[in-house]
Coordinates of C-alpha atoms in Angstrom, one line a residue:
M8 CA -4.9 10.9 22.9
H9 CA -5.0 7.7 25.0
V10 CA -1.6 6.1 25.6
V11 CA -0.6 2.8 27.2
K12 CA -0.4 3.3 31.0
G13 CA 2.5 2.1 33.1
R14 CA 6.0 1.1 32.1
T15 CA 6.8 0.7 28.4
D16 CA 10.5 0.3 28.6
R17 CA 10.7 -3.0 26.8
V18 CA 8.7 -3.3 23.6
V19 CA 8.4 -6.4 21.4
V20 CA 7.4 -5.6 17.8
V21 CA 5.8 -8.6 16.0
G22 CA 6.5 -8.3 12.3
A23 CA 9.4 -6.6 10.4
G24 CA 7.2 -5.2 7.6
L25 CA 7.3 -1.5 6.9
S26 CA 5.0 -0.6 9.7
G27 CA 6.9 -2.7 12.2
L28 CA 10.2 -1.2 11.1
S29 CA 8.8 2.3 11.3
A30 CA 7.4 1.6 14.8
A31 CA 10.8 0.1 15.9
L32 CA 12.7 3.1 14.7
H33 CA 10.4 5.6 16.4
L34 CA 10.3 3.6 19.6
R35 CA 14.1 3.2 19.7
G36 CA 14.5 6.9 19.0
A37 CA 12.3 7.6 22.0
G38 CA 14.5 5.5 24.2
H39 CA 12.7 2.2 24.4
E40 CA 14.4 -1.2 24.4
V41 CA 13.0 -2.8 21.2
T42 CA 13.0 -6.4 20.0
V43 CA 11.6 -7.3 16.5
L44 CA 10.4 -10.8 15.8
E45 CA 9.9 -11.8 12.1
R46 CA 8.9 -15.2 10.8
H47 CA 10.7 -14.6 7.4
P48 CA 14.5 -14.8 7.2
H49 CA 14.7 -11.2 6.2
P50 CA 12.8 -7.9 6.8
G51 CA 10.0 -6.7 4.6
G52 CA 6.8 -8.5 5.4
L53 CA 4.5 -8.0 2.4
A54 CA 7.4 -6.2 0.8
G55 CA 8.9 -9.6 0.3
R56 CA 11.5 -11.1 -2.1
L57 CA 11.8 -14.1 -4.3
D58 CA 14.9 -14.8 -6.4
V59 CA 14.5 -17.0 -9.5
A60 CA 17.3 -17.7 -12.0
G61 CA 19.2 -14.5 -11.3
H62 CA 16.1 -12.3 -11.3
L63 CA 15.7 -10.3 -8.0
I64 CA 11.9 -10.3 -7.7
D65 CA 10.0 -8.0 -5.3
T66 CA 6.8 -9.8 -4.4
G67 CA 5.0 -6.9 -2.7
P68 CA 4.4 -3.2 -3.5
T69 CA 6.1 -1.6 -6.5
V70 CA 4.9 2.0 -6.2
L71 CA 6.9 4.2 -3.7
T72 CA 5.7 7.7 -2.9
M73 CA 6.2 10.3 -0.1
P74 CA 9.9 9.5 0.6
E75 CA 9.9 12.1 3.3
L76 CA 8.1 9.5 5.5
L77 CA 11.2 7.3 5.2
D78 CA 13.4 10.3 6.0
E79 CA 11.3 10.8 9.2
A80 CA 11.7 7.1 10.2
F81 CA 15.5 7.2 9.7
A82 CA 15.8 10.6 11.5
A83 CA 14.1 9.1 14.6
V84 CA 17.4 7.3 15.4
G85 CA 19.6 10.1 14.0
A86 CA 20.2 8.4 10.7
R87 CA 20.0 9.7 7.2
R88 CA 18.2 8.0 4.4
E89 CA 20.9 8.9 1.9
D90 CA 23.4 6.9 3.9
H91 CA 21.3 3.7 3.6
L92 CA 19.1 4.0 0.5
E93 CA 19.3 5.5 -2.9
L94 CA 15.9 6.6 -4.4
L95 CA 15.6 7.3 -8.1
P96 CA 12.7 9.6 -9.3
L97 CA 10.6 8.1 -12.0
H98 CA 9.8 10.3 -15.0
P99 CA 7.1 9.7 -16.1
A100 CA 5.5 8.4 -12.9
Y101 CA 3.3 6.2 -15.1
R102 CA 2.5 5.7 -18.7
A103 CA -1.2 5.1 -19.3
T104 CA -2.5 3.3 -22.4
F105 CA -6.1 3.0 -23.4
A106 CA -8.3 0.6 -25.5
D107 CA -8.6 3.2 -28.3
G108 CA -4.8 3.1 -28.9
S109 CA -4.0 6.4 -27.2
A110 CA -1.4 6.8 -24.5
L111 CA -0.6 9.4 -21.8
D112 CA 2.6 10.0 -19.8
V113 CA 1.7 11.1 -16.3
H114 CA 4.3 13.6 -15.1
T115 CA 4.5 15.1 -11.6
D116 CA 5.8 18.4 -12.9
A117 CA 2.8 20.7 -13.2
A118 CA 3.8 22.5 -16.4
R119 CA 4.9 19.4 -18.2
M120 CA 1.8 17.5 -17.2
E121 CA -0.5 20.4 -18.3
Q122 CA 1.1 20.4 -21.7
E123 CA 0.8 16.6 -21.9
V124 CA -3.0 16.9 -21.1
R125 CA -3.3 19.7 -23.6
D126 CA -1.7 17.6 -26.4
F127 CA -3.8 14.6 -25.3
A128 CA -7.3 16.0 -24.8
G129 CA -7.2 19.8 -25.6
G130 CA -7.1 23.1 -23.8
S131 CA -10.3 22.8 -21.8
E132 CA -9.0 19.6 -20.2
A133 CA -5.6 21.2 -19.5
Q134 CA -7.5 24.0 -17.6
G135 CA -9.4 21.3 -15.7
Y136 CA -6.2 19.6 -14.9
R137 CA -4.8 22.8 -13.4
E138 CA -7.8 23.2 -11.2
L139 CA -7.8 19.5 -10.2
R140 CA -4.1 19.7 -9.2
A141 CA -4.9 22.8 -7.0
W142 CA -7.8 20.9 -5.4
L143 CA -5.6 17.9 -4.7
H144 CA -3.1 20.2 -3.0
R145 CA -5.8 21.7 -0.8
L146 CA -7.3 18.2 -0.1
Y147 CA -3.9 16.9 1.0
E148 CA -3.2 19.9 3.3
A149 CA -6.6 19.4 4.9
E150 CA -6.1 15.7 5.6
R151 CA -2.4 15.5 6.2
E152 CA -2.3 16.0 10.0
K153 CA -5.8 15.5 11.3
F154 CA -7.0 12.6 9.2
I155 CA -3.9 10.8 7.8
G156 CA -1.4 11.5 10.5
A157 CA -3.4 11.1 13.6
S158 CA -4.6 8.3 15.9
F159 CA -8.3 8.3 16.8
D160 CA -9.9 7.5 20.2
S161 CA -13.4 8.5 19.1
P162 CA -15.3 9.9 16.1
L163 CA -15.4 13.2 18.0
D164 CA -11.6 13.4 17.3
L165 CA -12.7 14.4 13.7
L166 CA -14.2 17.6 14.9
G167 CA -12.3 20.8 14.1
P168 CA -11.6 23.3 11.4
E169 CA -10.0 20.6 9.2
L170 CA -13.3 18.7 9.1
L171 CA -15.1 21.8 7.9
T172 CA -12.4 22.4 5.3
L173 CA -12.6 18.8 4.1
T174 CA -16.4 19.0 3.8
R175 CA -16.2 22.3 1.8
L176 CA -13.8 20.6 -0.5
G177 CA -16.3 17.8 -1.1
G178 CA -14.2 15.2 0.6
F179 CA -17.2 13.2 1.7
G180 CA -18.8 13.0 -1.7
S181 CA -18.0 10.5 -4.5
L182 CA -14.4 10.4 -5.8
A183 CA -15.6 9.8 -9.4
K184 CA -18.0 12.8 -9.3
A185 CA -15.4 15.0 -7.6
V186 CA -12.8 14.3 -10.3
G187 CA -15.5 14.6 -12.9
R188 CA -16.1 18.2 -11.9
F189 CA -12.6 19.0 -13.3
L190 CA -12.1 16.5 -16.1
H191 CA -14.6 15.4 -18.8
D192 CA -12.4 13.1 -20.8
D193 CA -13.1 9.6 -19.6
R194 CA -9.5 8.5 -20.1
L195 CA -8.2 11.3 -17.9
R196 CA -10.8 10.6 -15.2
R197 CA -9.5 7.0 -15.0
V198 CA -5.9 8.2 -14.5
F199 CA -6.9 10.2 -11.4
T200 CA -9.4 7.7 -9.9
F201 CA -8.0 4.2 -10.5
Q202 CA -6.1 4.6 -7.2
S203 CA -9.2 4.0 -5.2
L204 CA -8.8 0.3 -6.0
Y205 CA -5.8 0.4 -3.6
A206 CA -8.4 1.4 -1.0
G207 CA -10.6 -1.5 -2.0
V208 CA -13.5 0.6 -3.4
A209 CA -14.7 1.5 -6.9
P210 CA -14.2 5.2 -7.8
R211 CA -18.0 5.8 -7.9
D212 CA -18.3 4.5 -4.3
A213 CA -15.0 5.8 -2.9
L214 CA -14.9 8.9 -0.7
A215 CA -13.5 11.9 -2.6
A216 CA -11.1 12.2 0.4
Y217 CA -9.2 9.3 -1.1
A218 CA -8.1 11.4 -4.0
V219 CA -5.1 12.1 -1.8
I220 CA -3.7 8.8 -3.2
A221 CA -3.7 10.4 -6.6
Y222 CA -2.0 13.4 -5.1
M223 CA 0.7 11.2 -3.7
D224 CA 1.7 9.6 -7.0
T225 CA 0.6 12.2 -9.7
V226 CA 1.7 15.3 -7.8
A227 CA 4.2 14.4 -5.1
G228 CA 6.0 11.9 -7.3
V229 CA 6.9 8.2 -7.7
W230 CA 10.4 6.8 -6.8
F231 CA 12.2 3.5 -7.1
P232 CA 15.0 2.3 -4.8
R233 CA 18.2 1.1 -6.4
G234 CA 18.4 -2.6 -5.7
G235 CA 14.6 -3.0 -5.8
M236 CA 11.8 -2.4 -3.3
R237 CA 13.4 -4.9 -1.0
A238 CA 16.1 -2.3 -0.4
V239 CA 13.6 -0.2 1.6
P240 CA 12.9 -2.6 4.5
Q241 CA 16.5 -3.7 4.5
A242 CA 17.7 -0.1 4.9
L243 CA 15.2 0.6 7.7
A244 CA 16.2 -2.6 9.4
D245 CA 19.9 -1.8 9.1
A246 CA 19.4 1.6 10.6
A247 CA 17.3 0.2 13.4
A248 CA 20.0 -2.5 14.2
N249 CA 22.7 0.2 14.2
A250 CA 20.6 2.1 16.8
G251 CA 20.4 -1.0 19.1
V252 CA 17.1 -2.7 18.0
R253 CA 17.4 -6.4 18.3
F254 CA 16.1 -8.5 15.4
E255 CA 15.1 -12.2 15.5
Y256 CA 14.4 -13.6 12.1
G257 CA 12.9 -17.0 11.2
V258 CA 10.8 -17.1 14.3
E259 CA 7.0 -17.6 14.4
V260 CA 5.1 -16.0 17.3
E261 CA 2.8 -18.6 18.7
Q262 CA 1.3 -17.0 21.7
L263 CA 1.0 -13.8 23.9
E264 CA 1.2 -14.4 27.6
R265 CA -1.8 -12.3 28.7
A266 CA -3.7 -11.4 31.8
R267 CA -6.9 -9.9 30.3
H268 CA -5.6 -7.2 28.0
H269 CA -2.1 -6.9 29.4
V270 CA 0.7 -8.9 27.7
S271 CA 3.8 -9.8 29.8
A272 CA 5.7 -11.8 27.2
V273 CA 5.7 -13.0 23.6
R274 CA 6.3 -16.7 23.0
T275 CA 7.8 -18.4 20.0
A276 CA 8.3 -22.2 19.6
D277 CA 11.7 -21.9 21.2
A278 CA 11.9 -18.7 23.2
R279 CA 10.1 -16.3 25.5
F280 CA 10.5 -12.6 25.2
P281 CA 9.3 -10.6 28.3
C282 CA 7.9 -7.2 27.5
D283 CA 6.2 -4.1 29.0
A284 CA 4.2 -3.6 25.7
V285 CA 3.8 -5.2 22.3
V286 CA 3.2 -3.8 18.8
L287 CA 1.4 -6.2 16.5
A288 CA 2.6 -5.3 13.0
C289 CA 1.9 -8.7 11.5
G290 CA -1.4 -8.1 9.7
P291 CA -5.1 -8.4 10.7
A292 CA -5.3 -12.2 10.4
Q293 CA -2.3 -12.9 12.7
S294 CA -3.2 -10.1 15.1
T295 CA -6.7 -11.6 15.4
R296 CA -5.2 -15.0 16.1
L297 CA -2.8 -13.8 18.7
L298 CA -5.5 -11.7 20.4
R299 CA -7.9 -14.7 20.3
G300 CA -10.5 -12.9 18.3
E301 CA -10.6 -9.7 20.4
P302 CA -11.8 -7.0 20.2
R303 CA -15.0 -8.0 18.4
R304 CA -16.7 -5.7 15.9
I305 CA -20.5 -5.2 15.7
T306 CA -20.2 -5.9 11.9
P307 CA -17.4 -8.0 10.4
L308 CA -14.7 -6.3 8.3
R309 CA -15.1 -6.1 4.6
W310 CA -11.9 -6.9 2.8
S311 CA -10.5 -5.3 -0.3
P312 CA -10.1 -7.1 -3.6
S313 CA -7.0 -9.1 -4.1
A314 CA -4.6 -9.5 -7.0
V315 CA -2.9 -12.0 -9.2
V316 CA 0.7 -11.1 -10.0
V317 CA 2.7 -12.7 -12.8
H318 CA 6.5 -12.3 -12.6
L319 CA 8.1 -12.4 -16.0
S320 CA 11.5 -12.6 -17.6
A321 CA 11.7 -10.9 -21.1
S322 CA 14.5 -10.9 -23.6
R323 CA 13.4 -7.4 -24.7
V324 CA 10.7 -4.8 -24.0
V325 CA 8.6 -2.8 -26.4
D326 CA 9.4 0.8 -27.3
D327 CA 8.0 3.6 -25.1
L328 CA 7.4 1.4 -22.1
A329 CA 7.7 3.2 -18.8
H330 CA 8.8 1.8 -15.5
H331 CA 5.1 1.7 -14.5
T332 CA 2.6 1.2 -17.4
I333 CA -1.1 1.1 -16.7
S334 CA -3.1 -0.6 -19.5
F335 CA -6.8 0.3 -19.2
G336 CA -9.3 -2.0 -20.9
G337 CA -12.4 -0.6 -22.6
A338 CA -14.6 -1.5 -19.6
W339 CA -14.6 0.5 -16.4
D340 CA -17.5 0.5 -14.0
S341 CA -18.4 -3.1 -15.0
T342 CA -14.8 -4.1 -14.1
F343 CA -15.2 -3.0 -10.5
D344 CA -18.6 -4.7 -10.4
E345 CA -17.0 -7.9 -11.5
I346 CA -14.2 -8.1 -8.9
I347 CA -15.9 -6.3 -6.0
R348 CA -19.6 -7.1 -6.2
R349 CA -19.9 -10.2 -8.3
G350 CA -16.7 -12.0 -7.4
E351 CA -15.7 -12.6 -11.0
L352 CA -12.4 -12.3 -12.9
M353 CA -12.2 -9.2 -15.2
S354 CA -13.6 -9.8 -18.6
D355 CA -11.9 -6.7 -20.0
P356 CA -9.0 -6.2 -17.7
S357 CA -7.1 -3.1 -16.6
L358 CA -3.6 -4.1 -15.6
L359 CA -0.4 -2.7 -14.1
L360 CA 2.9 -3.6 -15.8
T361 CA 6.0 -2.7 -13.9
T362 CA 9.4 -3.1 -15.6
P363 CA 12.0 -2.3 -12.9
T364 CA 15.0 -3.2 -15.0
L365 CA 14.3 -0.1 -17.1
T366 CA 15.5 1.8 -14.0
D367 CA 17.9 -0.7 -12.4
P368 CA 19.2 -3.3 -14.9
S369 CA 21.0 -5.2 -12.1
L370 CA 17.7 -6.8 -11.0
A371 CA 17.9 -9.4 -13.9
P372 CA 20.7 -11.3 -15.7
S373 CA 22.5 -9.5 -18.5
G374 CA 20.3 -9.3 -21.6
R375 CA 17.0 -10.0 -19.6
H376 CA 14.3 -7.8 -18.2
L377 CA 12.2 -8.4 -15.1
Q378 CA 8.5 -7.5 -15.4
Y379 CA 5.7 -7.6 -12.9
L380 CA 2.1 -7.9 -14.2
L381 CA -0.7 -7.2 -11.6
A382 CA -4.3 -8.0 -12.2
P383 CA -6.9 -7.1 -9.6
C384 CA -9.2 -10.0 -8.7
P385 CA -11.8 -11.0 -6.1
N386 CA -10.7 -11.9 -2.6
L387 CA -11.3 -15.3 -1.3
D388 CA -14.3 -14.3 0.7
R389 CA -16.0 -12.9 -2.4
A390 CA -15.0 -15.7 -4.7
P391 CA -13.4 -18.9 -3.4
I392 CA -11.8 -19.7 -6.8
R393 CA -9.7 -22.9 -7.0
W394 CA -6.5 -21.0 -7.8
E395 CA -4.4 -24.1 -7.7
A396 CA -6.3 -25.3 -10.8
V397 CA -6.6 -22.0 -12.7
A398 CA -3.6 -19.9 -11.7
H399 CA -1.2 -20.8 -14.6
R400 CA -4.0 -20.8 -17.2
Y401 CA -5.1 -17.3 -16.0
A402 CA -1.5 -16.1 -16.0
D403 CA -1.1 -17.2 -19.6
E404 CA -4.3 -15.4 -20.5
L405 CA -3.0 -12.2 -18.9
V406 CA 0.3 -12.4 -20.8
A407 CA -1.5 -13.1 -24.0
E408 CA -3.7 -10.1 -23.5
M409 CA -0.8 -7.8 -22.8
T410 CA 1.0 -9.3 -25.9
A411 CA -2.1 -8.5 -28.0
R412 CA -2.0 -4.9 -26.6
K413 CA 1.6 -4.7 -27.8
L414 CA 3.0 -4.1 -24.2
V415 CA 4.7 -7.5 -23.6
T416 CA 6.9 -9.4 -25.9
D417 CA 9.1 -12.5 -25.6
A418 CA 8.2 -13.0 -22.0
E419 CA 8.4 -16.1 -19.9
P420 CA 6.7 -16.6 -16.5
L421 CA 9.0 -16.9 -13.5
A422 CA 6.3 -17.1 -10.8
V423 CA 2.6 -16.6 -10.3
V424 CA 1.2 -15.2 -7.0
T425 CA -2.5 -15.7 -6.3
P426 CA -4.9 -15.0 -3.4
D427 CA -4.1 -18.4 -2.1
D428 CA -0.5 -17.4 -1.7
W429 CA -1.5 -14.1 0.1
A430 CA -3.6 -16.2 2.4
R431 CA -0.8 -18.6 3.1
D432 CA 1.3 -15.6 4.0
G433 CA -1.3 -14.7 6.7
Q434 CA -3.4 -12.1 4.8
A435 CA -7.1 -12.2 5.6
A436 CA -9.4 -13.2 2.7
G437 CA -6.3 -13.7 0.6
T438 CA -5.8 -10.0 -0.1
P439 CA -2.6 -7.9 0.4
F440 CA -4.8 -4.7 0.5
S441 CA -6.4 -5.5 3.9
A442 CA -9.7 -4.0 5.0
A443 CA -11.5 -1.9 2.4
H444 CA -11.7 1.8 3.0
T445 CA -15.5 2.1 3.1
F446 CA -16.9 4.9 5.2
A447 CA -17.6 2.5 8.0
Q448 CA -13.9 1.4 7.9
T449 CA -12.2 4.7 7.6
G450 CA -10.6 7.0 10.2
P451 CA -12.1 6.5 13.7
F452 CA -14.3 3.6 12.3
R453 CA -11.3 1.6 11.2
P454 CA -9.9 -0.9 13.7
S455 CA -8.1 1.3 16.3
N456 CA -4.4 1.0 16.8
L457 CA -5.1 0.9 20.6
P458 CA -7.6 -2.1 20.7
F459 CA -7.9 -2.1 24.5
R460 CA -7.9 1.1 26.6
D461 CA -6.8 -0.9 29.7
G462 CA -4.1 -2.9 27.8
N463 CA -0.6 -2.6 26.5
V464 CA -1.2 -3.9 23.0
V465 CA -0.8 -1.5 20.0
L466 CA -1.5 -2.3 16.3
A467 CA 0.4 -1.1 13.3
G468 CA 0.0 -1.9 9.6
S469 CA -2.6 -1.5 6.8
G470 CA -5.4 -3.0 8.9
T471 CA -5.5 -0.1 11.3
T472 CA -5.2 3.7 10.9
P473 CA -4.5 5.3 8.6
G474 CA -4.7 2.4 6.1
V475 CA -3.3 0.8 3.0
G476 CA -0.2 1.7 1.0
I477 CA 3.4 2.4 1.8
P478 CA 2.9 6.0 3.1
P479 CA 0.0 5.0 5.4
V480 CA 1.8 1.9 6.9
L481 CA 4.9 4.0 7.6
I482 CA 2.7 6.5 9.4
S483 CA 0.9 3.7 11.2
G484 CA 4.3 2.7 12.7
R485 CA 4.9 6.2 14.0
L486 CA 1.3 6.4 15.4
A487 CA 1.8 3.1 17.2
A488 CA 5.0 4.3 18.8
G489 CA 3.1 7.4 19.9
R490 CA 0.8 5.3 21.9
L491 CA 3.7 4.1 24.0
H492 CA 5.0 7.4 25.4
R493 CA 7.5 6.9 28.2

C-alpha cells in the first residue's frame, strides 16, 4: 500500500464528521499532532443537529450498525466507548409494513427471525431465510478485510483468494436475483434488498456484494445512542480532545497552500494552519473545490439519489410502531425508475419513519414524540426541482400518505430538509449519499483516498473507499490514517 512520503508529524483534518473524527483518533493514537477544522459550531458533519421547540432533532443518519467500529476508534487513543457513549440495542431492528396490510418485525436474533418469517410467509420461506442468513455471513466474511476494510492502489489489489470466494458466492451478480434465490415472497425480498438505495442503485442493478448492508442491520443488529445520533460524534470528539487533538469550530477552510500536490498549510479567513499532511474529510464537493478540480476522472461521477426529510412533532404515536418503521408502497421496480432514471418523485412511495422518542423520550418535550420521515427523491443533477416552491406541499403529501397508512397521527411539521439544503451544506448534486455504488464507482474504481501518489493529501468520507453509511465512513477514517504512517 502506498503511503505519504516524508514527514507527517503535523496533520490537519478538514471536517469533524464521523470520518474526520475517526481519522483524528487513529492519527492521534499513532502519535501525530492533529488539528481538526470544522465549519459548524459542533462536531458531526452530516450527522448534524437542529433543535426546535424543545425537540432535539438529528438531521443526518438514523440507523447505527457495527458499533465495534466505534470501539476501534475509541481504542486508538486508549479510550472506551462505554465511558463516553451509551448504545441501546433496538428490538426489532425494523418493522416493515406493506401495501396489502401485512407487517413484519425484523429481528437480528436468528431463531426469533426464522419464526417471524415462518408465521409471516410459511415454512418454505423460513428455510430460505436460514439459507440467506448463512450466505450473508459468508459474504461479509469474504468482504470484511479485503474489500471493505482495505485501501486500493490498483484494481490488481482485488486479486487473491477472497476475490475467488466472493465470485463463487455470486457477489458480482445482481442483488435482487441473489436474494431471490433464497426468498420467493416479494415482501421478504424487499426487506433484504431495499438497503441498496443507500448505495444509490436499484436492487436489480446493484451488485450482490452490497447485500453486506443487509447483513449489517438485519444480522449484526441496529443500535441507538442515548441522547440521539448527535451523541456519537460528540463522544468521538470528546475522546479525541482528551487525547490531545485540537479542535477549531466555526471556521471555514478557504484554501490549501500547495506546491503541485504538496500542501504546506490550510487557510481559513482568519488563520493559517501549517501542516505536514492534510486529511480532507469534508465531502466530495468541498474536496474538489479545495483541490481545484483535481484529480480529474475520465468519466464524471454519478451521484446517488437524494432524500426529503420531514421532522415531526406528534402528540401520540400509533400502536405497534417500532423505532424504525419502513412503509413499503405497492410499487417497487417502478419506484427506483422514477427517482434514479426518470428524475421524478415517487408516485407510490416507500418511506422510512423513525420515532427515536420510543427509545429515548428525552429528545422531545414531555407529552410529545419526535418523528423523522424520509422519502428518497432524485438528486439535483437528475431533476432540478424548484424545492423552495414545492417542499412544504410535498411534505404535507408525505404526512397525509403516512396518515392514510395509519402510521402517523396528530403530527405537526417542525422542519423540512430537501436536496437544496443538502447542496447548501456542500453535498454534491444535493445528495447526502454521495457517489452511487455502481461497478465503475466501487472498490478500486471509486475515488482513491490517496488522490496523488506524490502528494500529502488524503481523503476520508463517503465519497472515497469504502463508501456510504456510518460503518464505511468510520472505516474510511482509519484507512486515511493508515496512509500517513510515521
